[in-house]
Amino acid sequence: MRILVVEDEPTLCLQLSRTLSAAGYAVDTAVNGLDALHLGSEEPFDAVVLDLGLPVLDGLSVLKRWRAAGRNMPVLILTARGDWHERVAGIDAGADDYLTKPFHMEELQARLRALIRRAAGQAANELVCGPLTLDTRSAKAHVDGQALVLTSHEFRVLAFLMHRRGQVCSRSELSEHIYPMDNDRDSNTIEVFVGRLRKKLPPDMIETLRGMGYRLRCDA
């Protein structure tokens, strides 16, 4: 899953990026509102962490423009402690949740997981597809109770397919959601990751639809 972090304070931005990357997300960052507006308008993010106090263009304006343009990715806004009017304005502008600074990284991750789950129509932290389970809190997957050993990219592909199980996901769509923007995106490498996953999952669990993409089958 791919996250956009918009924060102009360098230390916090780096901390957020490292923490979310370690949790299994592909992370892009922006340090001003104009760059954030462009990235959020052009790239398919699964969630956004958005600070409201940004240079060039404030976060509230960025959020309003995204929503006016039909961009509906979940947005978690960051606000300074005591600025309740900012929280209200952010929610009214289309934010899905908010967090006041300072905050614990564990809470931010929990709120992001909840936003991504709700966007995919999920209720629980543990996603289930037949004998396969994926715990979004621990970033671990099991088949019939046996832990899977996955690389970071294999986990990202599997997590994306699990959030959209039963749906067809194209190679380009997978590529856009498992790599941050500064990576060399080669949709052909998706075949490699899918091939590796197939060796670790029950037979026929990942279905190939020629010319369309892949689908995770829970009835396999």
Short mmCIF file of C-alpha atoms in Angstrom, two decimals:
data_model
loop_
_atom_site.label_atom_id
_atom_site.label_comp_id
_atom_site.label_asym_id
_atom_site.label_seq_id
_atom_site.Cartn_x
_atom_site.Cartn_y
_atom_site.Cartn_z
CA MET A 1 0.00 0.00 0.00
CA ARG A 2 1.23 3.48 -0.86
CA ILE A 3 1.20 6.50 1.48
CA LEU A 4 1.83 10.20 0.85
CA VAL A 5 3.33 12.06 3.81
CA VAL A 6 3.01 15.88 3.61
CA GLU A 7 5.02 17.53 6.38
CA ASP A 8 7.35 20.54 6.18
CA GLU A 9 9.25 19.86 9.41
CA PRO A 10 12.29 17.86 8.17
CA THR A 11 12.85 15.70 11.25
CA LEU A 12 9.20 14.69 11.59
CA CYS A 13 8.88 14.08 7.84
CA LEU A 14 11.89 11.76 7.89
CA GLN A 15 10.64 9.98 11.00
CA LEU A 16 7.22 9.41 9.46
CA SER A 17 8.75 8.17 6.21
CA ARG A 18 11.08 5.72 7.96
CA THR A 19 8.42 4.43 10.34
CA LEU A 20 5.84 3.82 7.63
CA SER A 21 8.41 2.27 5.28
CA ALA A 22 9.47 -0.12 8.06
CA ALA A 23 5.78 -1.02 8.52
CA GLY A 24 5.61 -2.21 4.90
CA TYR A 25 4.26 0.84 3.08
CA ALA A 26 5.63 2.51 -0.03
CA VAL A 27 6.08 6.13 1.03
CA ASP A 28 6.30 9.39 -0.92
CA THR A 29 6.87 12.74 0.76
CA ALA A 30 6.15 16.40 0.06
CA VAL A 31 7.31 19.39 2.11
CA ASN A 32 5.03 22.10 0.71
CA GLY A 33 1.41 22.37 -0.32
CA LEU A 34 2.03 22.87 -4.03
CA ASP A 35 4.04 19.67 -4.40
CA ALA A 36 1.47 17.84 -2.30
CA LEU A 37 -1.36 19.09 -4.49
CA HIS A 38 0.42 17.82 -7.61
CA LEU A 39 1.31 14.42 -6.19
CA GLY A 40 -2.13 13.80 -4.71
CA SER A 41 -3.78 14.83 -7.96
CA GLU A 42 -1.63 12.64 -10.20
CA GLU A 43 -0.63 9.58 -8.16
CA PRO A 44 -2.85 6.77 -6.76
CA PHE A 45 -2.23 6.85 -3.01
CA ASP A 46 -3.98 4.51 -0.59
CA ALA A 47 -3.86 7.16 2.16
CA VAL A 48 -2.38 10.58 2.92
CA VAL A 49 -0.90 12.06 6.10
CA LEU A 50 -1.41 15.81 5.68
CA ASP A 51 -0.07 18.59 7.89
CA LEU A 52 -2.24 21.70 7.67
CA GLY A 53 0.49 24.26 8.38
CA LEU A 54 2.38 24.07 5.09
CA PRO A 55 4.41 26.63 3.13
CA VAL A 56 3.45 27.84 -0.39
CA LEU A 57 -0.09 26.42 -0.11
CA ASP A 58 -1.75 25.49 3.20
CA GLY A 59 -2.94 21.96 3.82
CA LEU A 60 -6.61 22.90 4.07
CA SER A 61 -6.52 24.43 0.57
CA VAL A 62 -4.75 21.33 -0.75
CA LEU A 63 -7.42 19.07 0.73
CA LYS A 64 -10.28 21.18 -0.64
CA ARG A 65 -8.78 21.10 -4.14
CA TRP A 66 -8.29 17.35 -4.01
CA ARG A 67 -11.89 16.76 -3.01
CA ALA A 68 -13.20 19.26 -5.58
CA ALA A 69 -11.28 17.31 -8.24
CA GLY A 70 -12.84 14.03 -7.09
CA ARG A 71 -9.76 12.64 -5.33
CA ASN A 72 -11.22 10.43 -2.59
CA MET A 73 -8.19 8.77 -0.96
CA PRO A 74 -8.37 8.67 2.86
CA VAL A 75 -6.70 11.70 4.47
CA LEU A 76 -5.39 11.91 8.03
CA ILE A 77 -4.68 15.53 8.98
CA LEU A 78 -2.08 16.64 11.51
CA THR A 79 -2.85 19.71 13.62
CA ALA A 80 -1.20 21.59 16.47
CA ARG A 81 -2.52 20.90 19.95
CA GLY A 82 -5.34 23.25 20.87
CA ASP A 83 -6.18 24.28 17.29
CA TRP A 84 -9.65 22.75 17.46
CA HIS A 85 -10.94 25.08 14.75
CA GLU A 86 -8.39 23.59 12.33
CA ARG A 87 -9.64 20.09 13.11
CA VAL A 88 -13.23 21.11 12.48
CA ALA A 89 -12.31 22.89 9.24
CA GLY A 90 -10.29 19.87 8.11
CA ILE A 91 -13.12 17.42 8.71
CA ASP A 92 -15.56 19.75 6.95
CA ALA A 93 -13.16 20.00 3.99
CA GLY A 94 -13.14 16.23 3.55
CA ALA A 95 -10.55 14.82 5.96
CA ASP A 96 -11.29 11.33 7.28
CA ASP A 97 -9.50 11.62 10.61
CA TYR A 98 -7.14 13.90 12.53
CA LEU A 99 -4.25 13.63 14.95
CA THR A 100 -2.87 16.40 17.16
CA LYS A 101 0.85 17.03 17.60
CA PRO A 102 2.78 15.68 19.38
CA PHE A 103 1.57 12.13 18.80
CA HIS A 104 2.75 8.55 19.15
CA MET A 105 3.76 6.83 15.93
CA GLU A 106 1.84 3.73 17.01
CA GLU A 107 -1.39 5.73 17.11
CA LEU A 108 -0.74 7.25 13.70
CA GLN A 109 -0.15 3.80 12.22
CA ALA A 110 -3.32 2.45 13.84
CA ARG A 111 -5.37 5.32 12.44
CA LEU A 112 -3.89 4.80 8.97
CA ARG A 113 -4.65 1.09 9.07
CA ALA A 114 -8.25 1.88 10.02
CA LEU A 115 -8.61 4.40 7.18
CA ILE A 116 -7.22 1.98 4.61
CA ARG A 117 -9.43 -0.84 5.92
CA ARG A 118 -12.56 1.28 5.72
CA ALA A 119 -11.69 2.46 2.21
CA ALA A 120 -11.46 -1.19 1.15
CA GLY A 121 -14.68 -2.11 2.97
CA GLN A 122 -12.88 -4.07 5.71
CA ALA A 123 -13.67 -4.02 9.42
CA ALA A 124 -10.91 -6.06 11.09
CA ASN A 125 -7.14 -5.73 11.27
CA GLU A 126 -6.79 -9.33 10.13
CA LEU A 127 -7.68 -9.92 6.49
CA VAL A 128 -8.77 -13.44 5.60
CA CYS A 129 -8.88 -15.20 2.23
CA GLY A 130 -9.45 -18.95 2.55
CA PRO A 131 -6.47 -20.41 4.44
CA LEU A 132 -4.52 -17.14 4.03
CA THR A 133 -4.53 -14.47 6.74
CA LEU A 134 -2.73 -11.12 6.78
CA ASP A 135 -2.40 -9.08 9.95
CA THR A 136 -2.13 -5.40 9.04
CA ARG A 137 -0.83 -4.54 12.52
CA SER A 138 2.18 -6.86 12.48
CA ALA A 139 2.62 -6.88 8.68
CA LYS A 140 2.74 -10.68 8.73
CA ALA A 141 0.92 -13.32 6.71
CA HIS A 142 0.09 -16.95 7.47
CA VAL A 143 -1.26 -19.92 5.53
CA ASP A 144 -3.06 -22.47 7.73
CA GLY A 145 -1.30 -20.92 10.72
CA GLN A 146 2.18 -21.23 9.20
CA ALA A 147 4.06 -17.94 8.86
CA LEU A 148 5.09 -16.86 5.36
CA VAL A 149 8.59 -15.51 4.82
CA LEU A 150 8.13 -12.54 2.48
CA THR A 151 10.35 -9.80 1.11
CA SER A 152 9.09 -6.23 1.49
CA HIS A 153 7.92 -6.11 -2.12
CA GLU A 154 6.23 -9.51 -1.93
CA PHE A 155 4.38 -8.32 1.17
CA ARG A 156 3.26 -5.12 -0.56
CA VAL A 157 1.91 -7.06 -3.54
CA LEU A 158 0.13 -9.55 -1.28
CA ALA A 159 -1.30 -6.80 0.94
CA PHE A 160 -2.68 -4.94 -2.06
CA LEU A 161 -4.27 -8.11 -3.45
CA MET A 162 -5.68 -8.96 -0.01
CA HIS A 163 -7.32 -5.55 0.37
CA ARG A 164 -8.89 -6.11 -3.05
CA ARG A 165 -9.45 -9.85 -2.92
CA GLY A 166 -11.86 -11.05 -5.54
CA GLN A 167 -11.12 -8.01 -7.71
CA VAL A 168 -8.89 -7.87 -10.77
CA CYS A 169 -5.71 -5.83 -10.28
CA SER A 170 -3.62 -4.91 -13.31
CA ARG A 171 0.16 -5.05 -13.33
CA SER A 172 0.38 -1.28 -13.77
CA GLU A 173 -2.00 -0.74 -10.85
CA LEU A 174 0.08 -3.00 -8.62
CA SER A 175 3.25 -1.25 -9.72
CA GLU A 176 1.79 2.17 -8.87
CA HIS A 177 0.80 1.02 -5.38
CA ILE A 178 3.93 -0.85 -4.26
CA TYR A 179 6.62 1.60 -5.40
CA PRO A 180 7.15 5.20 -4.27
CA MET A 181 7.52 7.77 -7.02
CA ASP A 182 11.33 7.91 -7.02
CA ASN A 183 11.64 4.19 -7.77
CA ASP A 184 12.09 2.82 -11.26
CA ARG A 185 8.68 1.27 -11.82
CA ASP A 186 8.83 -1.74 -14.10
CA SER A 187 5.49 -3.51 -14.27
CA ASN A 188 7.31 -6.60 -15.57
CA THR A 189 8.83 -7.11 -12.12
CA ILE A 190 5.30 -7.62 -10.80
CA GLU A 191 5.31 -10.97 -12.62
CA VAL A 192 8.43 -11.91 -10.66
CA PHE A 193 6.84 -11.03 -7.31
CA VAL A 194 3.60 -12.81 -8.21
CA GLY A 195 5.58 -15.86 -9.29
CA ARG A 196 7.37 -15.95 -5.94
CA LEU A 197 4.10 -15.54 -4.06
CA ARG A 198 2.53 -18.40 -5.99
CA LYS A 199 5.25 -20.73 -4.69
CA LYS A 200 4.36 -19.75 -1.11
CA LEU A 201 0.55 -19.79 -1.42
CA PRO A 202 -1.91 -22.63 -2.10
CA PRO A 203 -2.19 -23.61 -5.80
CA ASP A 204 -4.36 -21.39 -8.03
CA MET A 205 -4.88 -18.81 -5.29
CA ILE A 206 -3.54 -16.04 -7.51
CA GLU A 207 -5.42 -16.19 -10.79
CA THR A 208 -4.09 -14.61 -13.98
CA LEU A 209 -6.64 -13.04 -16.31
CA ARG A 210 -4.93 -12.61 -19.64
CA GLY A 211 -4.66 -9.00 -20.71
CA MET A 212 -6.27 -7.81 -17.46
CA GLY A 213 -4.14 -8.69 -14.45
CA TYR A 214 -4.35 -10.81 -11.29
CA ARG A 215 -7.07 -11.78 -8.88
CA LEU A 216 -6.76 -13.33 -5.43
CA ARG A 217 -9.24 -16.21 -5.14
CA CYS A 218 -10.46 -17.13 -1.68
CA ASP A 219 -12.19 -20.28 -2.95
CA ALA A 220 -9.03 -21.82 -4.44
#
